[in-house]
CSV table of C-alpha atoms in Angstrom, one decimal:
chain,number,residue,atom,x,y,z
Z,1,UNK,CA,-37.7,-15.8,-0.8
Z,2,UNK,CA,-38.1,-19.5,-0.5
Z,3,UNK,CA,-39.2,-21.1,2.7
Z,4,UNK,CA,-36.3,-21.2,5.1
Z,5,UNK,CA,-34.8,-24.5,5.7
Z,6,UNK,CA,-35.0,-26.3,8.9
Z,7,UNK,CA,-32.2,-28.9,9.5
Z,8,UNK,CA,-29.8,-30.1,13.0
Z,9,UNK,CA,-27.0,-28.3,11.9
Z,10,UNK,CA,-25.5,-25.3,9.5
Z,11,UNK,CA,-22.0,-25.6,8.4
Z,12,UNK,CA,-20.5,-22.5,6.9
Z,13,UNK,CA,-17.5,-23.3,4.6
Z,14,UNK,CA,-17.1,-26.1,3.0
Z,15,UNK,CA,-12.9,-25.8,2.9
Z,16,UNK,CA,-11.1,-29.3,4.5
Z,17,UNK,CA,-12.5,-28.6,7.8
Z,18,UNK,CA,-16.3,-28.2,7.5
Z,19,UNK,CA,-16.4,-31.3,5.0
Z,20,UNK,CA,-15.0,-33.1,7.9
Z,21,UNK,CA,-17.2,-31.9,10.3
Z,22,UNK,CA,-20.0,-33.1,8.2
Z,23,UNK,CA,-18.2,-36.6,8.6
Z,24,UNK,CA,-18.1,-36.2,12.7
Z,25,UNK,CA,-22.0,-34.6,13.1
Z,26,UNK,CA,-22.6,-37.2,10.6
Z,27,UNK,CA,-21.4,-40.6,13.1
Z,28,UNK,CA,-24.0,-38.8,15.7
Z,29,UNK,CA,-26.8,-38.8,13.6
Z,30,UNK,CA,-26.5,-35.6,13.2
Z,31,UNK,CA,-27.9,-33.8,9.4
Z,32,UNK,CA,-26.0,-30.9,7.8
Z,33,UNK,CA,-26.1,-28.1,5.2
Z,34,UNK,CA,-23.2,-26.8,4.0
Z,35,UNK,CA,-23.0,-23.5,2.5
Z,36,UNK,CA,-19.9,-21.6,0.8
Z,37,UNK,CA,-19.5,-18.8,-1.7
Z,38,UNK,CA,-17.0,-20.7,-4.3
Z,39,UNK,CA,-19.1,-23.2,-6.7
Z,40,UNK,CA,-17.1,-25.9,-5.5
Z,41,UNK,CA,-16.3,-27.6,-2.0
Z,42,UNK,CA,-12.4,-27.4,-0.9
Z,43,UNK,CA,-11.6,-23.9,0.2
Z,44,UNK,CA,-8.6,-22.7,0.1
Z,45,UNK,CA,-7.2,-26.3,-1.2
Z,46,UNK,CA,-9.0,-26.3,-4.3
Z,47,UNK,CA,-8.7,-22.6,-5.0
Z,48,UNK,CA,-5.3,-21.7,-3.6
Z,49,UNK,CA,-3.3,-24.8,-4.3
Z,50,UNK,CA,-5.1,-27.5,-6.1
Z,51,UNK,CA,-1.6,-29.3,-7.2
Z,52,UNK,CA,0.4,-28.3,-4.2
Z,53,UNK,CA,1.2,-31.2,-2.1
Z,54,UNK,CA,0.7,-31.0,1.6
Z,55,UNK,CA,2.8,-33.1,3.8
Z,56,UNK,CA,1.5,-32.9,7.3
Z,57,UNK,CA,-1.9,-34.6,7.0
Z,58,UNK,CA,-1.7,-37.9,9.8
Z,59,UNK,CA,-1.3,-40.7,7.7
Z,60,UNK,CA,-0.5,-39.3,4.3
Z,61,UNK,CA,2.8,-38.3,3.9
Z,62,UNK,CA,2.1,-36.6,0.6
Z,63,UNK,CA,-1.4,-35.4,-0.5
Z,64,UNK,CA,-2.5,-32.9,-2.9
Z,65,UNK,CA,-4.8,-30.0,-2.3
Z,66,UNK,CA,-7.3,-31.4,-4.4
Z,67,UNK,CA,-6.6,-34.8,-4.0
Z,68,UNK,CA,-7.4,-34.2,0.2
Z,69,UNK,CA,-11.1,-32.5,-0.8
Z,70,UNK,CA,-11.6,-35.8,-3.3
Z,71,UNK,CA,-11.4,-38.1,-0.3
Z,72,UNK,CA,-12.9,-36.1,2.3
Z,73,UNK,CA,-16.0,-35.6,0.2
Z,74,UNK,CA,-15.5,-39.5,-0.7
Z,75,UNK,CA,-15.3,-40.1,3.6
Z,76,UNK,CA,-18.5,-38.2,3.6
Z,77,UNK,CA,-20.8,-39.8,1.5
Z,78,UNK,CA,-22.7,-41.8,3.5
Z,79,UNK,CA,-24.3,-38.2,5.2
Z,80,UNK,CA,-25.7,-37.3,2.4
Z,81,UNK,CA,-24.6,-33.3,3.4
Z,82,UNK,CA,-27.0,-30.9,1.3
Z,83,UNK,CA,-24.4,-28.3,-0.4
Z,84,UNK,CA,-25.7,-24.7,-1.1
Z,85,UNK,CA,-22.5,-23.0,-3.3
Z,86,UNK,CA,-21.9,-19.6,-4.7
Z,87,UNK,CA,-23.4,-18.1,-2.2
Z,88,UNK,CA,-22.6,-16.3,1.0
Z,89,UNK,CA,-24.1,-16.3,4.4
Z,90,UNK,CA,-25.1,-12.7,5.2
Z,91,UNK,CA,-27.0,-12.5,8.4
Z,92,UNK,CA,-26.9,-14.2,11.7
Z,93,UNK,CA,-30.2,-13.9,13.9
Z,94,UNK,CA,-31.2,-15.8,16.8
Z,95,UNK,CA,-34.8,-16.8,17.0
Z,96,UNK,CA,-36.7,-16.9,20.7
Z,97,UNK,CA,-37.2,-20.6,20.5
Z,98,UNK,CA,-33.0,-20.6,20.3
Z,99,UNK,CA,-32.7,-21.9,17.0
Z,100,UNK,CA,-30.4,-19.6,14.8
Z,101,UNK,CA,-31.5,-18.2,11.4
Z,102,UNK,CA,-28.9,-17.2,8.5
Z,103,UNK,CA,-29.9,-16.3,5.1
Z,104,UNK,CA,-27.5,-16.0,2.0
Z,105,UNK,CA,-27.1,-13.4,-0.6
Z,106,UNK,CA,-29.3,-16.1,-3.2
Z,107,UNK,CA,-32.1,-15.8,-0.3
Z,108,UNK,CA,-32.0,-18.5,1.1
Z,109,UNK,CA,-32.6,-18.7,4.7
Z,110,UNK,CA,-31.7,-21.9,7.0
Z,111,UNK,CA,-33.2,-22.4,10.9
Z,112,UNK,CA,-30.4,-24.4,12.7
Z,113,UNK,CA,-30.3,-25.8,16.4
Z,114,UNK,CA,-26.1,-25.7,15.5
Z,115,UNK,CA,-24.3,-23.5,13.4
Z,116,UNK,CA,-20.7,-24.3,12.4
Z,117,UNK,CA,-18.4,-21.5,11.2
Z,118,UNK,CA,-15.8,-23.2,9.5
Z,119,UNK,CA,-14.9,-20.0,7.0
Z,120,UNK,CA,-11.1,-20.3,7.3
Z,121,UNK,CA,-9.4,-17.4,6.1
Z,122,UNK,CA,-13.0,-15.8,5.4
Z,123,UNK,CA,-14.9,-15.3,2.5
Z,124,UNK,CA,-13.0,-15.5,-1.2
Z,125,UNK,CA,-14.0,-12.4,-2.9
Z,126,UNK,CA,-12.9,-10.7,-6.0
Z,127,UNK,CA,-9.7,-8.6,-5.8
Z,128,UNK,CA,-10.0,-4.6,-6.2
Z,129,UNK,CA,-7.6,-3.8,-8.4
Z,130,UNK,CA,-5.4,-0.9,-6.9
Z,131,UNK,CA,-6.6,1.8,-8.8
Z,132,UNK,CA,-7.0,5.3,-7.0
Z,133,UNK,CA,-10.8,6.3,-6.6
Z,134,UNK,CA,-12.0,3.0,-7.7
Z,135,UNK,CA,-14.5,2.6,-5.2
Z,136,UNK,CA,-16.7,5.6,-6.4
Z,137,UNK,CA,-17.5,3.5,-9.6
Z,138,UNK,CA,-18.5,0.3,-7.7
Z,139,UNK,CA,-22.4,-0.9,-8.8
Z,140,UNK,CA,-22.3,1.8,-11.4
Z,141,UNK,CA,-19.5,1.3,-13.7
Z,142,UNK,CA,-17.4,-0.9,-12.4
Z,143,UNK,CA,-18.2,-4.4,-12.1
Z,144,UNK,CA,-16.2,-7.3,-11.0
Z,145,UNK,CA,-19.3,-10.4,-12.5
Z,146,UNK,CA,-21.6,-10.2,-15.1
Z,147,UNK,CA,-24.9,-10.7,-13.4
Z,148,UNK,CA,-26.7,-9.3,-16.5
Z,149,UNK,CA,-25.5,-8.8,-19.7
Z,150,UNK,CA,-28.1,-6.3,-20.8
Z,151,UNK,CA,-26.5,-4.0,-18.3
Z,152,UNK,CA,-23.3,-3.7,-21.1
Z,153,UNK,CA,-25.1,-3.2,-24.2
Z,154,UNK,CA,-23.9,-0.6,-26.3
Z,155,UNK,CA,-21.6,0.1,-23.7
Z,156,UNK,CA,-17.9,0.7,-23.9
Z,157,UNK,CA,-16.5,-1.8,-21.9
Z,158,UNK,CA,-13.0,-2.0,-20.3
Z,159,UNK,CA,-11.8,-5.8,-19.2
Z,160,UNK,CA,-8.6,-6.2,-17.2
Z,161,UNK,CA,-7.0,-9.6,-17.1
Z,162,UNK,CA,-5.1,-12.3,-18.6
Z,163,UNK,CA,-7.0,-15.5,-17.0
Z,164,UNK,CA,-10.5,-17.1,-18.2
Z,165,UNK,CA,-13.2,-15.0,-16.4
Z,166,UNK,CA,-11.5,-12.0,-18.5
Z,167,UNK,CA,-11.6,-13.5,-21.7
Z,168,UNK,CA,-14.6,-15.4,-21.5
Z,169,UNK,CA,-16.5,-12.0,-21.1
Z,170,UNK,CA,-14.6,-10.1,-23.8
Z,171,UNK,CA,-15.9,-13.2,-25.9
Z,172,UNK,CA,-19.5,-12.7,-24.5
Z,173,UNK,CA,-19.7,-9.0,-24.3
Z,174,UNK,CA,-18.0,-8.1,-27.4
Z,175,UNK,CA,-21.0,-8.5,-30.1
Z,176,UNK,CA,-23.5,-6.0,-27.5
Z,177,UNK,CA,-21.2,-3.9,-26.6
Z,178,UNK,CA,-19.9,-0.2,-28.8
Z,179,UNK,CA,-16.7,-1.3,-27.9
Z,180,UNK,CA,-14.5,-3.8,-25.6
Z,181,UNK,CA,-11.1,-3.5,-25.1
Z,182,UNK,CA,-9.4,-5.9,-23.1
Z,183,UNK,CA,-6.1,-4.7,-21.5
Z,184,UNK,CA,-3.5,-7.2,-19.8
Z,185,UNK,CA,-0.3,-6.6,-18.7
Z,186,UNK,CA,1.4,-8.8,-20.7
Z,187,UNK,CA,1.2,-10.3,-24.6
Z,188,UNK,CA,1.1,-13.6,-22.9
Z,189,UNK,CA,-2.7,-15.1,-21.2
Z,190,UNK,CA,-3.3,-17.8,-18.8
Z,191,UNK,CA,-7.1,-18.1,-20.3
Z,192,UNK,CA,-7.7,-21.7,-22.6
Z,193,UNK,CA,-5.8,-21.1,-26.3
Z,194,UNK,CA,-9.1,-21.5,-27.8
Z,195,UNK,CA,-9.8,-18.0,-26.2
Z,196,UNK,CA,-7.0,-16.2,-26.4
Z,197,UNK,CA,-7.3,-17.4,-29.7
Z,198,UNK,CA,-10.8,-15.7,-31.2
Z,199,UNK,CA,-9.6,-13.1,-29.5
Z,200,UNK,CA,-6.3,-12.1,-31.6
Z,201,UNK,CA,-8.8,-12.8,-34.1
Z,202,UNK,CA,-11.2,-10.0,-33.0
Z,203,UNK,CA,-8.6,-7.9,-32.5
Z,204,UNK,CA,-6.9,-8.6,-36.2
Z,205,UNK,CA,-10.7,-8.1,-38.0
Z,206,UNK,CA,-10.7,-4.6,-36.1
Z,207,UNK,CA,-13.4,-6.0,-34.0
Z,208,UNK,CA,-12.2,-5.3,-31.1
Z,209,UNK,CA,-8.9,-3.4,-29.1
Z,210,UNK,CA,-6.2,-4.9,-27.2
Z,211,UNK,CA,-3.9,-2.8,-24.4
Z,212,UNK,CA,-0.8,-4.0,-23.0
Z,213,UNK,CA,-0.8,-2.2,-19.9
Z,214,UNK,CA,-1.9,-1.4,-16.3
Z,215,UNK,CA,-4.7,0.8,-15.8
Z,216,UNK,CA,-3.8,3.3,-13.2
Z,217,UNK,CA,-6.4,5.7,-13.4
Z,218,UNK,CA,-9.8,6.3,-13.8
Z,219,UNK,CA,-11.6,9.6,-15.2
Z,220,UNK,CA,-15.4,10.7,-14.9
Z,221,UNK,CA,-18.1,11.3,-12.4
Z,222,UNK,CA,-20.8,10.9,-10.2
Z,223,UNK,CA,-20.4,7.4,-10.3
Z,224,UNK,CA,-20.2,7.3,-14.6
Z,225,UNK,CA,-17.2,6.4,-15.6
Z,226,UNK,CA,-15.9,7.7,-18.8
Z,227,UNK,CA,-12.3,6.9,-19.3
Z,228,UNK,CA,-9.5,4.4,-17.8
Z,229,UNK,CA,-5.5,5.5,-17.9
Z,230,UNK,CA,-3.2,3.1,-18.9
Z,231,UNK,CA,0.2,3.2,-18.4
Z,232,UNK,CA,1.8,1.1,-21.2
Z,233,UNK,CA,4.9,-1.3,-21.4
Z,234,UNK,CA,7.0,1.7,-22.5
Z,235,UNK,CA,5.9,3.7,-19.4
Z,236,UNK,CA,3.7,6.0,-21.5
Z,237,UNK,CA,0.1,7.0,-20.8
Z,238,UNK,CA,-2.8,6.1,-23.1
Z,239,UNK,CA,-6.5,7.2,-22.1
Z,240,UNK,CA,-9.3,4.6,-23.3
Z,241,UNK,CA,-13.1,5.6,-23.4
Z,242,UNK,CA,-14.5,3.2,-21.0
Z,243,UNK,CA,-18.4,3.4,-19.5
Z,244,UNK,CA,-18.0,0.3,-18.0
Z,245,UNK,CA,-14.7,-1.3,-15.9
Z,246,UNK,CA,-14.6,-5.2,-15.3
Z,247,UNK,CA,-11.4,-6.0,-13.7
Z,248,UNK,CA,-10.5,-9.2,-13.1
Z,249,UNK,CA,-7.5,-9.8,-10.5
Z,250,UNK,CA,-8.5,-13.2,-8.6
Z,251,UNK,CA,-9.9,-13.8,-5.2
Z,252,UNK,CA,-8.8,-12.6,-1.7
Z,253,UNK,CA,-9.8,-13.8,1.6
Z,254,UNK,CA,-12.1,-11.3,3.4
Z,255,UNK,CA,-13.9,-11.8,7.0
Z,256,UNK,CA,-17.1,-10.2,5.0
Z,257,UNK,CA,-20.2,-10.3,7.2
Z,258,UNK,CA,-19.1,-12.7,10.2
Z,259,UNK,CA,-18.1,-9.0,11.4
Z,260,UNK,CA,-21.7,-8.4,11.8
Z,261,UNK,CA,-22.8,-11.7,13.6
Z,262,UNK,CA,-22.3,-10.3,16.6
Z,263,UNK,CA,-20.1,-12.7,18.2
Z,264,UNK,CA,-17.0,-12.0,19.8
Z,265,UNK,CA,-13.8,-11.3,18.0
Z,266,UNK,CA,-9.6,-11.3,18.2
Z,267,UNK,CA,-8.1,-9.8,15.6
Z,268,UNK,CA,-10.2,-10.6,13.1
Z,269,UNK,CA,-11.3,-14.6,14.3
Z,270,UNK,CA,-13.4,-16.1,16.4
Z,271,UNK,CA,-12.4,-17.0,20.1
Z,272,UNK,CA,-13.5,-20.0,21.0
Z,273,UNK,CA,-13.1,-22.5,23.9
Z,274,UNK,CA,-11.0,-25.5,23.8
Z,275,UNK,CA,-13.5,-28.0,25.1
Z,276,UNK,CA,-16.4,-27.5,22.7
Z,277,UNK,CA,-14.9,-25.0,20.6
Z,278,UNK,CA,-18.3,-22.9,21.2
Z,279,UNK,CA,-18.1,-18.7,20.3
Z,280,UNK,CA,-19.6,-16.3,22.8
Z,281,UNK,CA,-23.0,-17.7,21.5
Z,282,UNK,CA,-24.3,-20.8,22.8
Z,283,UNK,CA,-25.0,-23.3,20.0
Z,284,UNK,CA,-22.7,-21.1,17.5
Z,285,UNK,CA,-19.3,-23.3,17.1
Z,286,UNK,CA,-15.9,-21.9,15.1
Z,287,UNK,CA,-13.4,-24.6,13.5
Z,288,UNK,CA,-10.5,-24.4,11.8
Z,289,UNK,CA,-8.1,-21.2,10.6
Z,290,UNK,CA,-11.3,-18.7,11.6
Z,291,UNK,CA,-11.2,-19.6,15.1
Z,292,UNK,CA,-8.7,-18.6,18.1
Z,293,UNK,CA,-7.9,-19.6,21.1
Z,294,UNK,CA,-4.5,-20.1,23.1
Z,295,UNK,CA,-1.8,-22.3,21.1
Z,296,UNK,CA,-3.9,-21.9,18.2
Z,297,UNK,CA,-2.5,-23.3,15.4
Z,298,UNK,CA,-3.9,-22.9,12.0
Z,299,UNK,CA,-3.2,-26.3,10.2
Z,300,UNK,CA,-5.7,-28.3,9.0
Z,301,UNK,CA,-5.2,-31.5,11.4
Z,302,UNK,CA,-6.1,-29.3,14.0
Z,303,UNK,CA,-9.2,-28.5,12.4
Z,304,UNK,CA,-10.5,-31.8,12.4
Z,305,UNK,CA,-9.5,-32.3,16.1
Z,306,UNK,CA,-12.0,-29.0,16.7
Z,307,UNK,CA,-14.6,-31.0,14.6
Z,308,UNK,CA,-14.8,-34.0,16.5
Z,309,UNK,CA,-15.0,-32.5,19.5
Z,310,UNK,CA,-17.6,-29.8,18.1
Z,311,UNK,CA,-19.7,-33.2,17.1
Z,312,UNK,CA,-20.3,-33.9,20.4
Z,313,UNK,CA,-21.2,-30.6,22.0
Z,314,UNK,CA,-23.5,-30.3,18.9
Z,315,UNK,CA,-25.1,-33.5,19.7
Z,316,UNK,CA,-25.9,-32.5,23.4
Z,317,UNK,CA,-27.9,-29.6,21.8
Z,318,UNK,CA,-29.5,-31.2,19.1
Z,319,UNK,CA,-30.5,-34.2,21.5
Z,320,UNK,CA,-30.5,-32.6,24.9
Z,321,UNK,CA,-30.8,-35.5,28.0
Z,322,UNK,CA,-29.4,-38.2,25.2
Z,323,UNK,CA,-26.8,-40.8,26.1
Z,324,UNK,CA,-23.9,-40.5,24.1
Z,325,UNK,CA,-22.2,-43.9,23.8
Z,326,UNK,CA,-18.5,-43.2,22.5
Z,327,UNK,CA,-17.1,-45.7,19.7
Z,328,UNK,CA,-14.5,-46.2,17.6
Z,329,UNK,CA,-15.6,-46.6,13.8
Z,330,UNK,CA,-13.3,-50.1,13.5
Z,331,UNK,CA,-15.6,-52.0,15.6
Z,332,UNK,CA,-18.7,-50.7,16.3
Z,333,UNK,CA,-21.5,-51.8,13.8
Z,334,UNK,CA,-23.7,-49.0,14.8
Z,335,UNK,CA,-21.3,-46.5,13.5
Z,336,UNK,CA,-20.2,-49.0,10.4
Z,337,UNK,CA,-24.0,-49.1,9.5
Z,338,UNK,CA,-24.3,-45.4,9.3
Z,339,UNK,CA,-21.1,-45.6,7.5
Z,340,UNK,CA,-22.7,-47.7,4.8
Z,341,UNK,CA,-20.0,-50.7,5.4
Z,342,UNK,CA,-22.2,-53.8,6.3
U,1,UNK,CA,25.5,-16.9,5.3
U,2,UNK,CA,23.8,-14.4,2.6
U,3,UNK,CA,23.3,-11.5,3.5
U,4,UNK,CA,20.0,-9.6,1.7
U,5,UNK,CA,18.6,-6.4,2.2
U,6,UNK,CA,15.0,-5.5,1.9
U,7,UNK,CA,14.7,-1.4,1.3
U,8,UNK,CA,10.9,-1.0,2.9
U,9,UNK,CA,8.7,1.7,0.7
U,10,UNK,CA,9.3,4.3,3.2
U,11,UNK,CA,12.8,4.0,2.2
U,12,UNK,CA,13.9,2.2,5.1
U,13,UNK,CA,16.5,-0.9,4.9
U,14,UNK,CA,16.7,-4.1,6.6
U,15,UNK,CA,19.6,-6.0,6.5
U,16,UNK,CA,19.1,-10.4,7.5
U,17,UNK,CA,20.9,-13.2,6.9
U,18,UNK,CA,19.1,-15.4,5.2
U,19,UNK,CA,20.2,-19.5,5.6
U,20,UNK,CA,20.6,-21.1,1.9
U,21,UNK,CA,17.7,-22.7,0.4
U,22,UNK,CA,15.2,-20.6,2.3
U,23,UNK,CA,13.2,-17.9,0.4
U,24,UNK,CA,13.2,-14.3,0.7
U,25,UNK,CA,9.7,-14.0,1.5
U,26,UNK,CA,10.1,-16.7,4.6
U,27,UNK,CA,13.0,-14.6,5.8
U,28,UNK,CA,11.2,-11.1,5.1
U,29,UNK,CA,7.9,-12.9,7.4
U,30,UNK,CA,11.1,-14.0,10.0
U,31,UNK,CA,11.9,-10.3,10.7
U,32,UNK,CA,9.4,-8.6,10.0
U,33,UNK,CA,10.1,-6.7,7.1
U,34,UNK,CA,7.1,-4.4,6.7
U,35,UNK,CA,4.9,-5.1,3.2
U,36,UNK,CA,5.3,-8.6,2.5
U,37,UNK,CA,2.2,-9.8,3.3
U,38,UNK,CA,2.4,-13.3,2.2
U,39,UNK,CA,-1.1,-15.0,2.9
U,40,UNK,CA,-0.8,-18.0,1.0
U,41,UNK,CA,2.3,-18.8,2.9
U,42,UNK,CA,4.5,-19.2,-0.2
U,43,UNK,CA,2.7,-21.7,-2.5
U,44,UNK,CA,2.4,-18.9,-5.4
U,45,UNK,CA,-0.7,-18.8,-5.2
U,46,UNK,CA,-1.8,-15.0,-4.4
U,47,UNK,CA,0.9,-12.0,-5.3
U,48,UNK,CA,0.9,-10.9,-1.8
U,49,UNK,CA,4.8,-11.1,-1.4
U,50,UNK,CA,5.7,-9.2,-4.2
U,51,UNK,CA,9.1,-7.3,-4.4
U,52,UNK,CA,10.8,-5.6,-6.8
U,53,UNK,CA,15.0,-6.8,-7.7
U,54,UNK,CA,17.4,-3.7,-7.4
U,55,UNK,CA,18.5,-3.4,-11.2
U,56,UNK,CA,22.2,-4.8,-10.1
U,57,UNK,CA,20.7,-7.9,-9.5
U,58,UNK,CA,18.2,-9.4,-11.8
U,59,UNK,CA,21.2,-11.1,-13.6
U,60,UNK,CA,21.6,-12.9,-10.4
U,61,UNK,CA,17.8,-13.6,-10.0
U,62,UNK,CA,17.1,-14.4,-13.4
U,63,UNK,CA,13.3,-14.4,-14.4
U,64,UNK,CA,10.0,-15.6,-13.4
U,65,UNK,CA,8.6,-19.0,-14.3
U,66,UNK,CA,5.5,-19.2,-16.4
U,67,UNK,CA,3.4,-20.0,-12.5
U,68,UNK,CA,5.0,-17.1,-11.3
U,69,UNK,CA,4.2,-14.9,-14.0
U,70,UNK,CA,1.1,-15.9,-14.1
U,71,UNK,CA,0.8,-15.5,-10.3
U,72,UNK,CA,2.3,-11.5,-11.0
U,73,UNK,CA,-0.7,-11.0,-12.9
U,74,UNK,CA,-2.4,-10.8,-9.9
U,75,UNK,CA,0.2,-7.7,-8.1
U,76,UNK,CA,0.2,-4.0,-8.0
U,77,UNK,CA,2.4,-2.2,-10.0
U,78,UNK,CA,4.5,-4.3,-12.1
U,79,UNK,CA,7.5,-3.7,-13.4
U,80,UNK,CA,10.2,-5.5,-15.3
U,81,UNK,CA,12.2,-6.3,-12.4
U,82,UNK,CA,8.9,-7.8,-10.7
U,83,UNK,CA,9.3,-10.7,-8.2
U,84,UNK,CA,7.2,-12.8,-6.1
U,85,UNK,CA,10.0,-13.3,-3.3
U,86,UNK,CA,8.9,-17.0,-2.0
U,87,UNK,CA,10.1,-17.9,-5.6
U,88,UNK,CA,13.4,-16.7,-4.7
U,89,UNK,CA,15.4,-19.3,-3.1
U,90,UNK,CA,18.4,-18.2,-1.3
U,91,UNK,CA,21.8,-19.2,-3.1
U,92,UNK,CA,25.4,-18.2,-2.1
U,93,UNK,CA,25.7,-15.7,-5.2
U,94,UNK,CA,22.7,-14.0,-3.0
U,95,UNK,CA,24.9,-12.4,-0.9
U,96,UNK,CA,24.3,-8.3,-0.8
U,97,UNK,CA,20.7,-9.0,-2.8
U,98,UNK,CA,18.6,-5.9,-2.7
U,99,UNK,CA,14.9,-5.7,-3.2
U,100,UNK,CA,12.3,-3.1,-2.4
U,101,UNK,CA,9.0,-3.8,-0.9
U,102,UNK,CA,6.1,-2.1,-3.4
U,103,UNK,CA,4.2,0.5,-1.9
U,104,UNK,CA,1.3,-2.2,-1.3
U,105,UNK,CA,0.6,-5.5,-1.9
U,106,UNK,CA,-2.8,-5.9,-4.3
């Protein structure tokens, strides 16, 4: 593990909400780290509806997912936030000097005076297909990301999906492997052409097997997986030797470990107060859809309300006994320096 | 107003009218038709308000767009009259629509 790194403030989740936070700490002097599981910034706009427009932004009447994460990471610039993706924040510890420590899954640990959970809907994490028993097979044979190829060679490998991730490892996996067969529900793929393309080509060279189908069962035991059912378009059964299951169905939203933090919870999000918009642990602050409180209302506007007003509680930590002047960003050339503007 | 009914997987129905030109997942989440889950609030963007069209009516449906199938991809148990319902927007010739909730959403 790499030394852990000190900074003001931690924000977890870099959806709409924490990028605008960053913005907010930012006008207070106030440094942050930002760390989310996708490998992108956005959330929920850029993976859930990148070309949707949203209407109820103040000031744009029509914005796109994508197009609102391009300018908020534009408005953000001038902070400078550090950005730790593709990772996930697993535990929560407080240290006796107050200061918080988290580390990720890539083992990386942060010491903040402020953490930030801005994890909207909670962490995106790969769907389990709905497939009786799955479960048993997790780690062993059934895997839903290649972390190391080796683990396939010579295998006989099972990929489920239509979309990129599936055919991009039937590609990759099918000159190590004893066997892949990809199965999809449909003749039709969402992947790029180009893929779908060498595949059919695999397929017509006898280099590979393709299954129009759902799986709907698996056979084996002890964790070895030997066999997946299919059912087929026609409603019959098929059995396919399989030692090794990568299903690929998308992302879901999942609390995942701010369960264990040990704050507070309501139904699955964080109470918080509407002055500071603080959890049941001082210096820990919840913004946007993860938090709760009375008239909550998960929209984003709202979410940057919470982040302002986080800003300045954060700052009172961060700089106990400090004045804090309030300004408005269109006149005051402290704030327009920070902002990089004169 | 159209009247649909949604047949819940415990075999239960429940009957709504449903104003023109909203969807039939929006009025499923209105009265809380158990099983439509809907978390991505009907921007086809996560299967979770999948239903499947009585056989009587798929003529009146019609079928998926390429997003939507796409987006069924992602759902449990598909079948040929496979719907995500906040693609379905309510239109007179509605009226009496039946779909059945699947026994869960992915």
């Amino acid at each position: 593990m790499t030394a852990p790194i000190e900074t003001d403030v931690v924000i977890v989740g870099a959806g709409p909400v924490g990028l605008f936070a960053v913005f907010e700490l930012g006008l207070l002097d106030l440094k942050a780290h930002v760390i989310d599981i996708l490998d992108r910034p956005g959330g929920q706009c850029t993976e859930l509806y990148p070309e949707k427009p949203i209407y109820d932004i103040p000031g744009f009447p029509i914005v796109t997912g994508q197009g609102l994460v391009e300018n908020l990471m534009e408005q953000i610039k001038p902070f400078h936030p550090t950005f730790h993706l593709s990772q996930q924040v697993e535990s929560l510890t407080r240290l006796d000097d107050g200061r918080v420590q988290l580390t990720t899954d890539a083992e990386q640990a942060f010491i903040a005076k402020v953490v930030v959970i801005a994890a909207g809907g909670g962490s995106f994490q790969p769907k389990r297909p709905p497939v009786p028993g799955i479960e048993a097979y997790e780690g062993t044979s059934v895997f839903y990301a290649v972390r190391k190829m080796e683990a396939f060679r010579g295998e006989e490998i099972v990929i489920v999906g239509g979309g990129d991730s599936a055919l991009d490892w039937t590609l990759n996996l099918q000159p190590i492997a004893k066997r892949v067969t990809l199965i999809h529900r449909r003749d039709d793929f969402r992947a790029a052409p180009h893929s779908v393309e060498q595949m059919r080509k695999l397929v017509a060279e006898g280099a590979m097997d393709l299954v129009i189908g759902q799986v709907t069962g698996l056979e084996g035991a002890d964790g070895k997986l030997s066999a997946a059912t299919v059912k087929l378009s026609d409603n019959s059964l098929t059995t396919i030797p399989a030692t090794r299951l990568l299903p690929f169905f998308g992302l879901t939203m999942k609390l995942g470990p701010i369960a264990n933090w040990g704050l507070n919870l309501h139904e699955n999000l964080v109470p918080v107060d509407t002055e500071k918009f603080e959890t049941s642990e001082a210096g820990i602050f919840a913004i946007g859809d993860i938090n709760w409180y009375p008239g909550k209302l998960k929209l984003i506007l709202s979410g940057f309300h919470e982040g302002a007003l986080m800003a300045q509680a954060a700052k009172r930590i961060v700089a106990p006994g400090e004045r804090i002047i309030f300004q408005y960003t269109t006149s005051s050339t402290n704030l327009q320096k920070k902002l990089g503007v004169v | 107003m159209p009247k649909i009914t949604y047949i819940a997987f415990d075999g239960t129905p429940y009957e709504v009218e449903a104003p023109l030109g909203s969807t039939v997942m929006e009025n499923a989440v209105k009265h809380m038709v158990p099983g439509i889950e809907a978390e991505c609030g009907g921007a086809c963007a996560c299967a979770t308000c999948h239903v499947y069209v009585d056989d009587a009516w798929t003529a009146v449906t019609g079928s998926p767009e390429p997003m939507e199938e796409d987006m069924l991809d992602f759902a449990y148990d598909v079948r040929p009259t496979s719907r995500l319902s906040c693609q379905l927007k309510v239109k007179p010739e509605y009226d009496g629509l039946v779909v059945r909730i699947p026994e869960r959403q992915a």
